[in-house]
CSV table of N, CA and C in Angstrom, one decimal:
chain,number,residue,atom,x,y,z
H,24,MET,N,0.8,-1.2,0.0
H,24,MET,CA,0.0,0.0,0.0
H,24,MET,C,0.9,1.2,0.0
H,25,ALA,N,0.6,2.1,-1.0
H,25,ALA,CA,1.5,3.3,-1.1
H,25,ALA,C,1.4,4.2,0.1
H,26,GLY,N,2.5,4.6,0.6
H,26,GLY,CA,2.6,5.5,1.7
H,26,GLY,C,2.7,4.8,3.1
H,27,THR,N,2.1,3.6,3.3
H,27,THR,CA,2.2,3.0,4.6
H,27,THR,C,3.6,2.6,5.0
H,28,ASP,N,4.3,2.1,4.0
H,28,ASP,CA,5.7,1.7,4.3
H,28,ASP,C,6.5,2.9,4.9
H,29,GLN,N,6.5,4.0,4.2
H,29,GLN,CA,7.3,5.2,4.6
H,29,GLN,C,6.8,5.7,6.0
H,30,LEU,N,5.5,5.8,6.2
H,30,LEU,CA,5.0,6.3,7.4
H,30,LEU,C,5.3,5.3,8.6
H,31,SER,N,5.3,4.0,8.4
H,31,SER,CA,5.6,3.1,9.4
H,31,SER,C,7.1,3.2,9.7
H,32,LEU,N,7.9,3.4,8.7
H,32,LEU,CA,9.4,3.6,9.0
H,32,LEU,C,9.7,4.8,9.8
H,33,VAL,N,9.0,5.9,9.4
H,33,VAL,CA,9.2,7.2,10.2
H,33,VAL,C,8.8,7.0,11.6
H,34,PHE,N,7.6,6.3,11.8
H,34,PHE,CA,7.2,6.0,13.2
H,34,PHE,C,8.2,5.2,13.9
H,35,SER,N,8.7,4.2,13.3
H,35,SER,CA,9.7,3.3,14.0
H,35,SER,C,11.0,4.0,14.3
H,36,ALA,N,11.5,4.9,13.4
H,36,ALA,CA,12.7,5.6,13.6
H,36,ALA,C,12.5,6.6,14.8
H,37,LEU,N,11.4,7.3,14.8
H,37,LEU,CA,11.2,8.2,15.9
H,37,LEU,C,11.0,7.5,17.2
H,38,ALA,N,10.4,6.3,17.2
H,38,ALA,CA,10.2,5.6,18.4
H,38,ALA,C,11.6,5.1,19.0
H,39,VAL,N,12.4,4.7,18.1
H,39,VAL,CA,13.8,4.2,18.5
H,39,VAL,C,14.5,5.4,19.1
H,40,GLY,N,14.4,6.6,18.4
H,40,GLY,CA,15.1,7.8,19.0
H,40,GLY,C,14.5,8.2,20.3
H,41,ALA,N,13.2,8.0,20.5
H,41,ALA,CA,12.6,8.4,21.8
H,41,ALA,C,13.1,7.4,22.9
H,42,PHE,N,13.2,6.2,22.6
H,42,PHE,CA,13.7,5.2,23.6
H,42,PHE,C,15.1,5.5,24.0
H,43,MET,N,15.9,5.9,23.0
H,43,MET,CA,17.3,6.1,23.2
H,43,MET,C,17.6,7.4,23.9
H,44,SER,N,16.8,8.4,23.8
H,44,SER,CA,17.0,9.7,24.4
H,44,SER,C,16.5,9.8,25.9
H,45,SER,N,15.8,8.8,26.4
H,45,SER,CA,15.2,8.9,27.7
H,45,SER,C,15.9,8.1,28.7
H,46,GLN,N,15.7,8.4,29.9
H,46,GLN,CA,16.2,7.6,31.1
H,46,GLN,C,15.0,6.9,31.7
H,47,VAL,N,15.2,5.9,32.5
H,47,VAL,CA,14.1,5.2,33.2
H,47,VAL,C,13.7,6.2,34.3
H,48,PRO,N,12.4,6.6,34.3
H,48,PRO,CA,11.9,7.5,35.3
H,48,PRO,C,11.8,6.9,36.7
H,49,PRO,N,11.6,7.8,37.6
H,49,PRO,CA,11.5,7.3,39.0
H,49,PRO,C,10.2,6.4,39.1
H,50,HIS,N,10.3,5.4,40.0
H,50,HIS,CA,9.2,4.5,40.2
H,50,HIS,C,8.0,5.2,40.7
H,51,ALA,N,6.8,4.5,40.7
H,51,ALA,CA,5.6,5.1,41.1
H,51,ALA,C,5.5,5.5,42.6
H,52,LYS,N,6.4,4.9,43.4
H,52,LYS,CA,6.4,5.2,44.8
H,52,LYS,C,7.5,6.2,45.2
H,53,ALA,N,8.1,6.8,44.2
H,53,ALA,CA,9.2,7.7,44.5
H,53,ALA,C,8.6,9.0,45.2
H,54,SER,N,9.4,9.5,46.0
H,54,SER,CA,8.9,10.8,46.7
H,54,SER,C,8.9,11.9,45.7
H,55,GLY,N,8.2,13.0,46.1
H,55,GLY,CA,8.2,14.1,45.2
H,55,GLY,C,9.6,14.7,45.0
H,56,ALA,N,10.3,14.8,46.1
H,56,ALA,CA,11.7,15.3,46.0
H,56,ALA,C,12.6,14.4,45.0
H,57,GLN,N,12.4,13.1,45.0
H,57,GLN,CA,13.1,12.3,44.1
H,57,GLN,C,12.7,12.5,42.7
H,58,VAL,N,11.4,12.7,42.4
H,58,VAL,CA,10.9,13.0,41.1
H,58,VAL,C,11.5,14.3,40.6
H,59,VAL,N,11.4,15.4,41.4
H,59,VAL,CA,12.0,16.7,41.0
H,59,VAL,C,13.5,16.6,40.7
H,60,ALA,N,14.2,15.9,41.6
H,60,ALA,CA,15.7,15.7,41.4
H,60,ALA,C,15.9,15.0,40.1
H,61,PHE,N,15.2,13.9,39.8
H,61,PHE,CA,15.4,13.1,38.5
H,61,PHE,C,15.2,14.0,37.3
H,62,PHE,N,14.0,14.7,37.3
H,62,PHE,CA,13.7,15.5,36.1
H,62,PHE,C,14.5,16.7,36.0
H,63,THR,N,15.1,17.2,37.1
H,63,THR,CA,16.0,18.3,37.0
H,63,THR,C,17.3,17.9,36.3
H,64,ALA,N,17.8,16.7,36.7
H,64,ALA,CA,19.0,16.1,36.2
H,64,ALA,C,18.9,15.6,34.7
H,65,HIS,N,17.7,15.2,34.3
H,65,HIS,CA,17.5,14.6,33.0
H,65,HIS,C,16.5,15.3,32.1
H,66,SER,N,16.3,16.6,32.4
H,66,SER,CA,15.3,17.4,31.7
H,66,SER,C,15.4,17.4,30.2
H,67,THR,N,16.6,17.6,29.7
H,67,THR,CA,16.8,17.7,28.2
H,67,THR,C,16.5,16.4,27.5
H,68,GLY,N,17.0,15.3,28.0
H,68,GLY,CA,16.8,14.0,27.4
H,68,GLY,C,15.3,13.6,27.5
H,69,GLN,N,14.7,13.9,28.6
H,69,GLN,CA,13.3,13.5,28.7
H,69,GLN,C,12.4,14.4,27.8
H,70,GLN,N,12.7,15.6,27.6
H,70,GLN,CA,12.0,16.5,26.7
H,70,GLN,C,12.1,16.0,25.3
H,71,VAL,N,13.4,15.7,24.9
H,71,VAL,CA,13.6,15.2,23.5
H,71,VAL,C,12.8,13.9,23.3
H,72,SER,N,12.9,13.0,24.3
H,72,SER,CA,12.2,11.8,24.2
H,72,SER,C,10.7,12.0,24.0
H,73,ASP,N,10.1,12.8,24.8
H,73,ASP,CA,8.7,13.1,24.8
H,73,ASP,C,8.3,13.8,23.5
H,74,GLU,N,9.1,14.7,23.0
H,74,GLU,CA,8.8,15.3,21.7
H,74,GLU,C,8.9,14.3,20.5
H,75,LEU,N,9.8,13.4,20.6
H,75,LEU,CA,9.9,12.3,19.6
H,75,LEU,C,8.7,11.4,19.6
H,76,TRP,N,8.3,11.1,20.9
H,76,TRP,CA,7.0,10.3,21.0
H,76,TRP,C,5.8,11.0,20.4
H,77,PHE,N,5.7,12.3,20.6
H,77,PHE,CA,4.6,13.1,20.0
H,77,PHE,C,4.7,12.9,18.5
H,78,LEU,N,5.8,13.1,17.9
H,78,LEU,CA,6.0,13.0,16.5
H,78,LEU,C,5.7,11.6,16.0
H,79,ALA,N,6.2,10.6,16.7
H,79,ALA,CA,6.1,9.2,16.3
H,79,ALA,C,4.6,8.9,16.3
H,80,PHE,N,3.8,9.2,17.3
H,80,PHE,CA,2.4,8.9,17.3
H,80,PHE,C,1.6,9.7,16.3
H,81,SER,N,2.1,10.9,16.0
H,81,SER,CA,1.4,11.7,14.9
H,81,SER,C,1.6,10.9,13.6
H,82,PHE,N,2.7,10.4,13.4
H,82,PHE,CA,2.9,9.6,12.1
H,82,PHE,C,2.2,8.3,12.2
H,83,LEU,N,2.0,7.7,13.3
H,83,LEU,CA,1.1,6.5,13.4
H,83,LEU,C,-0.3,6.8,13.0
H,84,LEU,N,-0.8,8.0,13.4
H,84,LEU,CA,-2.1,8.4,13.0
H,84,LEU,C,-2.2,8.6,11.5
H,85,LEU,N,-1.2,9.2,10.9
H,85,LEU,CA,-1.2,9.4,9.5
H,85,LEU,C,-1.2,8.0,8.8
H,86,PHE,N,-0.4,7.1,9.3
H,86,PHE,CA,-0.3,5.7,8.8
H,86,PHE,C,-1.7,5.1,8.9
H,87,ALA,N,-2.4,5.2,10.0
H,87,ALA,CA,-3.7,4.7,10.1
H,87,ALA,C,-4.7,5.2,9.1
H,88,GLY,N,-4.6,6.5,8.8
H,88,GLY,CA,-5.4,7.1,7.8
H,88,GLY,C,-5.2,6.6,6.4
H,89,VAL,N,-4.0,6.4,6.1
H,89,VAL,CA,-3.6,5.8,4.8
H,89,VAL,C,-4.1,4.3,4.7
H,90,LEU,N,-3.9,3.6,5.8
H,90,LEU,CA,-4.3,2.2,5.9
H,90,LEU,C,-5.8,2.1,5.8
H,91,ARG,N,-6.6,3.0,6.4
H,91,ARG,CA,-8.0,3.0,6.3
H,91,ARG,C,-8.5,3.2,4.8
H,92,ALA,N,-7.8,4.1,4.2
H,92,ALA,CA,-8.2,4.4,2.8
H,92,ALA,C,-8.0,3.1,1.9
H,93,SER,N,-6.9,2.4,2.2
H,93,SER,CA,-6.7,1.1,1.5
H,93,SER,C,-7.7,0.0,1.8
H,94,LEU,N,-7.9,-0.2,3.1
H,94,LEU,CA,-8.8,-1.2,3.6
H,94,LEU,C,-10.2,-1.0,3.2
H,95,ARG,N,-10.7,0.2,3.1
H,95,ARG,CA,-12.1,0.5,2.8
H,95,ARG,C,-12.4,0.2,1.3
H,96,ARG,N,-11.4,-0.1,0.5
H,96,ARG,CA,-11.6,-0.4,-0.9
H,96,ARG,C,-12.4,-1.7,-1.0
H,97,ALA,N,-12.2,-2.6,0.0
H,97,ALA,CA,-12.9,-3.9,0.0
H,97,ALA,C,-14.2,-3.6,0.8
H,98,PRO,N,-15.4,-3.8,0.2
H,98,PRO,CA,-16.7,-3.5,0.8
H,98,PRO,C,-16.9,-4.2,2.2
H,99,GLU,N,-16.4,-5.4,2.3
H,99,GLU,CA,-16.6,-6.2,3.5
H,99,GLU,C,-15.7,-5.6,4.7
H,100,THR,N,-14.9,-4.7,4.4
H,100,THR,CA,-14.0,-4.1,5.5
H,100,THR,C,-14.3,-2.6,5.8
H,101,GLU,N,-15.4,-2.1,5.2
H,101,GLU,CA,-15.7,-0.6,5.4
H,101,GLU,C,-15.8,-0.3,6.9
H,102,ALA,N,-16.6,-1.1,7.6
H,102,ALA,CA,-16.8,-0.8,9.1
H,102,ALA,C,-15.5,-1.0,9.9
H,103,LEU,N,-14.8,-2.1,9.5
H,103,LEU,CA,-13.5,-2.4,10.3
H,103,LEU,C,-12.5,-1.3,10.0
H,104,SER,N,-12.5,-0.8,8.8
H,104,SER,CA,-11.5,0.3,8.5
H,104,SER,C,-11.8,1.6,9.3
H,105,ALA,N,-13.1,1.9,9.4
H,105,ALA,CA,-13.4,3.0,10.3
H,105,ALA,C,-13.1,2.8,11.7
H,106,LEU,N,-13.4,1.6,12.2
H,106,LEU,CA,-13.0,1.2,13.6
H,106,LEU,C,-11.5,1.3,13.8
H,107,SER,N,-10.8,0.8,12.8
H,107,SER,CA,-9.3,0.9,12.9
H,107,SER,C,-8.8,2.3,13.1
H,108,LEU,N,-9.3,3.2,12.3
H,108,LEU,CA,-8.9,4.6,12.4
H,108,LEU,C,-9.3,5.2,13.7
H,109,ALA,N,-10.5,4.9,14.2
H,109,ALA,CA,-11.0,5.4,15.5
H,109,ALA,C,-10.1,4.8,16.6
H,110,GLY,N,-9.7,3.6,16.5
H,110,GLY,CA,-8.8,3.0,17.5
H,110,GLY,C,-7.5,3.7,17.5
H,111,ALA,N,-7.0,4.0,16.3
H,111,ALA,CA,-5.7,4.7,16.2
H,111,ALA,C,-5.8,6.0,16.8
H,112,ALA,N,-6.9,6.7,16.6
H,112,ALA,CA,-7.1,8.1,17.2
H,112,ALA,C,-7.1,8.0,18.7
H,113,VAL,N,-7.8,7.0,19.3
H,113,VAL,CA,-7.8,6.9,20.8
H,113,VAL,C,-6.4,6.5,21.3
H,114,LEU,N,-5.7,5.6,20.5
H,114,LEU,CA,-4.3,5.2,20.9
H,114,LEU,C,-3.4,6.5,20.9
H,115,VAL,N,-3.5,7.3,19.9
H,115,VAL,CA,-2.6,8.5,19.8
H,115,VAL,C,-3.0,9.5,20.9
H,116,ALA,N,-4.3,9.7,21.2
H,116,ALA,CA,-4.7,10.6,22.3
H,116,ALA,C,-4.2,10.0,23.6
H,117,GLY,N,-4.3,8.7,23.8
H,117,GLY,CA,-3.8,8.2,25.1
H,117,GLY,C,-2.3,8.3,25.2
H,118,ALA,N,-1.6,8.1,24.1
H,118,ALA,CA,-0.1,8.1,24.1
H,118,ALA,C,0.4,9.6,24.4
H,119,THR,N,-0.3,10.5,23.7
H,119,THR,CA,0.1,11.9,23.9
H,119,THR,C,-0.2,12.4,25.3
H,120,ALA,N,-1.3,11.9,25.9
H,120,ALA,CA,-1.5,12.3,27.3
H,120,ALA,C,-0.5,11.6,28.2
H,121,TYR,N,-0.2,10.4,28.0
H,121,TYR,CA,0.7,9.6,28.7
H,121,TYR,C,2.1,10.3,28.7
H,122,PHE,N,2.6,10.6,27.6
H,122,PHE,CA,3.9,11.3,27.5
H,122,PHE,C,3.8,12.8,27.8
H,123,GLY,N,2.6,13.3,27.7
H,123,GLY,CA,2.5,14.7,28.1
H,123,GLY,C,2.7,15.0,29.5
H,124,PHE,N,2.3,14.1,30.4
H,124,PHE,CA,2.6,14.3,31.8
H,124,PHE,C,4.1,14.3,32.1
H,125,ASP,N,4.8,13.4,31.4
H,125,ASP,CA,6.2,13.3,31.5
H,125,ASP,C,6.9,14.6,31.0
H,126,TYR,N,6.3,15.1,29.9
H,126,TYR,CA,6.9,16.3,29.4
H,126,TYR,C,6.7,17.5,30.3
H,127,VAL,N,5.6,17.6,31.0
H,127,VAL,CA,5.4,18.7,31.9
H,127,VAL,C,6.4,18.6,33.0
H,128,LEU,N,6.7,17.4,33.5
H,128,LEU,CA,7.7,17.2,34.5
H,128,LEU,C,9.1,17.6,34.0
H,129,ALA,N,9.4,17.3,32.8
H,129,ALA,CA,10.7,17.6,32.2
H,129,ALA,C,10.9,19.1,31.9
H,130,VAL,N,9.9,19.8,31.6
H,130,VAL,CA,10.0,21.2,31.2
H,130,VAL,C,10.2,22.1,32.4
H,131,VAL,N,9.5,21.9,33.5
H,131,VAL,CA,9.5,22.8,34.6
H,131,VAL,C,9.7,22.0,36.0
H,132,PRO,N,10.6,21.1,36.1
H,132,PRO,CA,10.7,20.4,37.3
H,132,PRO,C,11.0,21.2,38.6
H,133,SER,N,11.8,22.3,38.5
H,133,SER,CA,12.1,23.0,39.7
H,133,SER,C,11.0,24.0,40.1
H,134,HIS,N,10.0,24.2,39.2
H,134,HIS,CA,8.8,25.0,39.5
H,134,HIS,C,7.7,24.2,40.2
H,135,LEU,N,7.8,23.0,40.3
H,135,LEU,CA,6.8,22.1,40.8
H,135,LEU,C,6.9,21.9,42.3
H,136,ASP,N,5.8,21.9,43.0
H,136,ASP,CA,5.8,21.5,44.4
H,136,ASP,C,6.1,20.0,44.4
H,137,PRO,N,6.8,19.4,45.3
H,137,PRO,CA,7.1,18.0,45.3
H,137,PRO,C,5.8,17.1,45.2
H,138,ALA,N,4.8,17.5,45.9
H,138,ALA,CA,3.5,16.7,45.8
H,138,ALA,C,3.0,16.7,44.4
H,139,ALA,N,3.0,17.9,43.7
H,139,ALA,CA,2.5,17.9,42.4
H,139,ALA,C,3.4,17.1,41.4
H,140,ALA,N,4.7,17.1,41.6
H,140,ALA,CA,5.6,16.3,40.8
H,140,ALA,C,5.4,14.8,41.0
H,141,GLN,N,5.1,14.5,42.3
H,141,GLN,CA,4.8,13.1,42.6
H,141,GLN,C,3.5,12.6,41.9
H,142,ALA,N,2.5,13.5,41.9
H,142,ALA,CA,1.2,13.1,41.3
H,142,ALA,C,1.4,13.0,39.8
H,143,LEU,N,2.1,14.0,39.1
H,143,LEU,CA,2.3,13.9,37.7
H,143,LEU,C,3.1,12.7,37.3
H,144,ASN,N,4.1,12.3,38.1
H,144,ASN,CA,4.9,11.1,37.9
H,144,ASN,C,4.0,9.9,37.9
H,145,LEU,N,3.2,9.8,38.9
H,145,LEU,CA,2.3,8.7,39.0
H,145,LEU,C,1.3,8.6,37.8
H,146,LEU,N,0.8,9.7,37.3
H,146,LEU,CA,0.0,9.8,36.1
H,146,LEU,C,0.8,9.4,34.9
H,147,ALA,N,2.0,9.8,34.8
H,147,ALA,CA,2.9,9.5,33.7
H,147,ALA,C,3.2,8.0,33.6
H,148,LEU,N,3.2,7.4,34.7
H,148,LEU,CA,3.6,5.9,34.8
H,148,LEU,C,2.3,5.0,34.7
H,149,ARG,N,1.2,5.5,35.2
H,149,ARG,CA,0.0,4.6,35.3
H,149,ARG,C,-1.2,4.9,34.5
H,150,LEU,N,-1.2,6.0,33.8
H,150,LEU,CA,-2.4,6.4,33.0
H,150,LEU,C,-2.3,5.7,31.6
H,151,VAL,N,-2.6,4.4,31.6
H,151,VAL,CA,-2.4,3.6,30.4
H,151,VAL,C,-3.7,3.1,29.8
H,152,PHE,N,-4.8,3.2,30.4
H,152,PHE,CA,-6.1,2.7,29.9
H,152,PHE,C,-6.4,3.3,28.5
H,153,PRO,N,-6.4,4.6,28.3
H,153,PRO,CA,-6.7,5.1,27.0
H,153,PRO,C,-5.8,4.6,25.9
H,154,LEU,N,-4.5,4.5,26.2
H,154,LEU,CA,-3.5,4.0,25.3
H,154,LEU,C,-3.8,2.5,25.0
H,155,ALA,N,-4.1,1.8,26.0
H,155,ALA,CA,-4.3,0.3,25.9
H,155,ALA,C,-5.6,0.1,25.1
H,156,ALA,N,-6.7,0.8,25.4
H,156,ALA,CA,-8.0,0.6,24.7
H,156,ALA,C,-7.8,0.9,23.3
H,157,GLY,N,-7.2,2.0,22.9
H,157,GLY,CA,-6.9,2.4,21.5
H,157,GLY,C,-6.1,1.4,20.8
H,158,GLY,N,-5.0,0.9,21.5
H,158,GLY,CA,-4.2,-0.1,20.9
H,158,GLY,C,-4.9,-1.4,20.6
H,159,PHE,N,-5.8,-1.8,21.5
H,159,PHE,CA,-6.6,-3.0,21.4
H,159,PHE,C,-7.5,-2.9,20.2
H,160,VAL,N,-8.3,-1.8,20.1
H,160,VAL,CA,-9.3,-1.6,19.0
H,160,VAL,C,-8.5,-1.5,17.7
H,161,PHE,N,-7.4,-0.7,17.7
H,161,PHE,CA,-6.7,-0.5,16.4
H,161,PHE,C,-6.1,-1.9,15.9
H,162,GLY,N,-5.5,-2.6,16.8
H,162,GLY,CA,-4.9,-3.9,16.4
H,162,GLY,C,-5.9,-4.9,16.0
H,163,VAL,N,-6.9,-5.1,16.8
H,163,VAL,CA,-7.9,-6.2,16.4
H,163,VAL,C,-8.7,-5.8,15.2
H,164,SER,N,-9.1,-4.6,15.1
H,164,SER,CA,-10.0,-4.2,13.9
H,164,SER,C,-9.1,-4.2,12.6
H,165,THR,N,-7.9,-3.7,12.8
H,165,THR,CA,-7.0,-3.7,11.6
H,165,THR,C,-6.7,-5.2,11.2
H,166,GLY,N,-6.4,-6.0,12.1
H,166,GLY,CA,-6.1,-7.4,11.8
H,166,GLY,C,-7.3,-8.1,11.1
H,167,LEU,N,-8.5,-7.9,11.7
H,167,LEU,CA,-9.6,-8.5,11.1
H,167,LEU,C,-9.9,-7.9,9.7
H,168,GLY,N,-9.6,-6.6,9.5
H,168,GLY,CA,-9.8,-6.0,8.2
H,168,GLY,C,-8.8,-6.6,7.2
H,169,ILE,N,-7.6,-6.8,7.6
H,169,ILE,CA,-6.6,-7.4,6.7
H,169,ILE,C,-7.0,-8.9,6.4
H,170,LEU,N,-7.5,-9.6,7.3
H,170,LEU,CA,-7.9,-11.0,7.1
H,170,LEU,C,-9.1,-11.1,6.1
H,171,ARG,N,-10.0,-10.2,6.3
H,171,ARG,CA,-11.2,-10.2,5.5
H,171,ARG,C,-11.0,-9.7,4.1
H,172,SER,N,-10.1,-8.7,3.9
H,172,SER,CA,-10.0,-8.1,2.6
H,172,SER,C,-9.0,-8.8,1.7
H,173,ALA,N,-8.0,-9.5,2.3
H,173,ALA,CA,-7.0,-10.2,1.5
H,173,ALA,C,-6.2,-9.2,0.7
H,174,LEU,N,-6.2,-7.9,1.1
H,174,LEU,CA,-5.3,-6.9,0.4
H,174,LEU,C,-3.9,-6.9,0.9
H,175,LEU,N,-3.7,-7.5,2.0
H,175,LEU,CA,-2.3,-7.7,2.6
H,175,LEU,C,-2.1,-9.1,3.0
H,176,PRO,N,-0.9,-9.5,3.2
H,176,PRO,CA,-0.6,-10.9,3.6
H,176,PRO,C,-1.4,-11.3,4.9
H,177,THR,N,-1.9,-12.5,4.9
H,177,THR,CA,-2.7,-13.0,6.1
H,177,THR,C,-1.9,-12.9,7.4
H,178,TRP,N,-0.6,-13.3,7.3
H,178,TRP,CA,0.2,-13.3,8.5
H,178,TRP,C,0.2,-11.9,9.2
H,179,LEU,N,0.2,-10.8,8.4
H,179,LEU,CA,0.2,-9.5,8.9
H,179,LEU,C,-1.1,-9.2,9.7
H,180,GLY,N,-2.2,-9.7,9.2
H,180,GLY,CA,-3.5,-9.6,10.0
H,180,GLY,C,-3.4,-10.3,11.3
H,181,TRP,N,-2.8,-11.4,11.4
H,181,TRP,CA,-2.6,-12.1,12.7
H,181,TRP,C,-1.7,-11.4,13.6
H,182,VAL,N,-0.6,-10.8,13.0
H,182,VAL,CA,0.3,-10.0,13.8
H,182,VAL,C,-0.4,-8.8,14.5
H,183,ALA,N,-1.2,-8.2,13.7
H,183,ALA,CA,-2.0,-7.0,14.2
H,183,ALA,C,-2.9,-7.4,15.3
H,184,ILE,N,-3.6,-8.5,15.1
H,184,ILE,CA,-4.5,-9.0,16.2
H,184,ILE,C,-3.8,-9.3,17.4
H,185,VAL,N,-2.7,-10.1,17.3
H,185,VAL,CA,-1.9,-10.4,18.5
H,185,VAL,C,-1.4,-9.2,19.2
H,186,SER,N,-0.9,-8.2,18.4
H,186,SER,CA,-0.4,-6.9,18.9
H,186,SER,C,-1.5,-6.2,19.7
H,187,GLY,N,-2.7,-6.2,19.1
H,187,GLY,CA,-3.8,-5.6,19.8
H,187,GLY,C,-4.2,-6.2,21.1
H,188,LEU,N,-4.1,-7.5,21.1
H,188,LEU,CA,-4.4,-8.3,22.4
H,188,LEU,C,-3.3,-8.1,23.4
């Protein structure tokens, strides 16, 4: 499918860069002072990582849009292609919120009250339901669409379903 290869490569490259530029954040039970100290020491790397995640997930949404356009060509996958795009949108919204909390910590760590930093850190580590729900819907509906349409290899449909689960 034209465009999906390039978009998936850009997503992958940005995700690798995001992983490489970040440090492991403080654990969920870290004190506010520990959180402030960590983000003060690693502010630049965490900001770069979060910005790369923002770009990566933006490209994932573009990928999902191109994928939907391709999958909807098969009449039996019209509904699944729409559901796939909706799942990708929820996934991206969840991911940007997830990394957004981390970004707030990285941008102004010394301006935060330790209790606020601790709460933001906990949200950055544990607010995964929107991301997980979107990933589930995106993976399963995309996989089923691939299997029903036969526009892509069958194994790719199964990989998408397993990834969603």
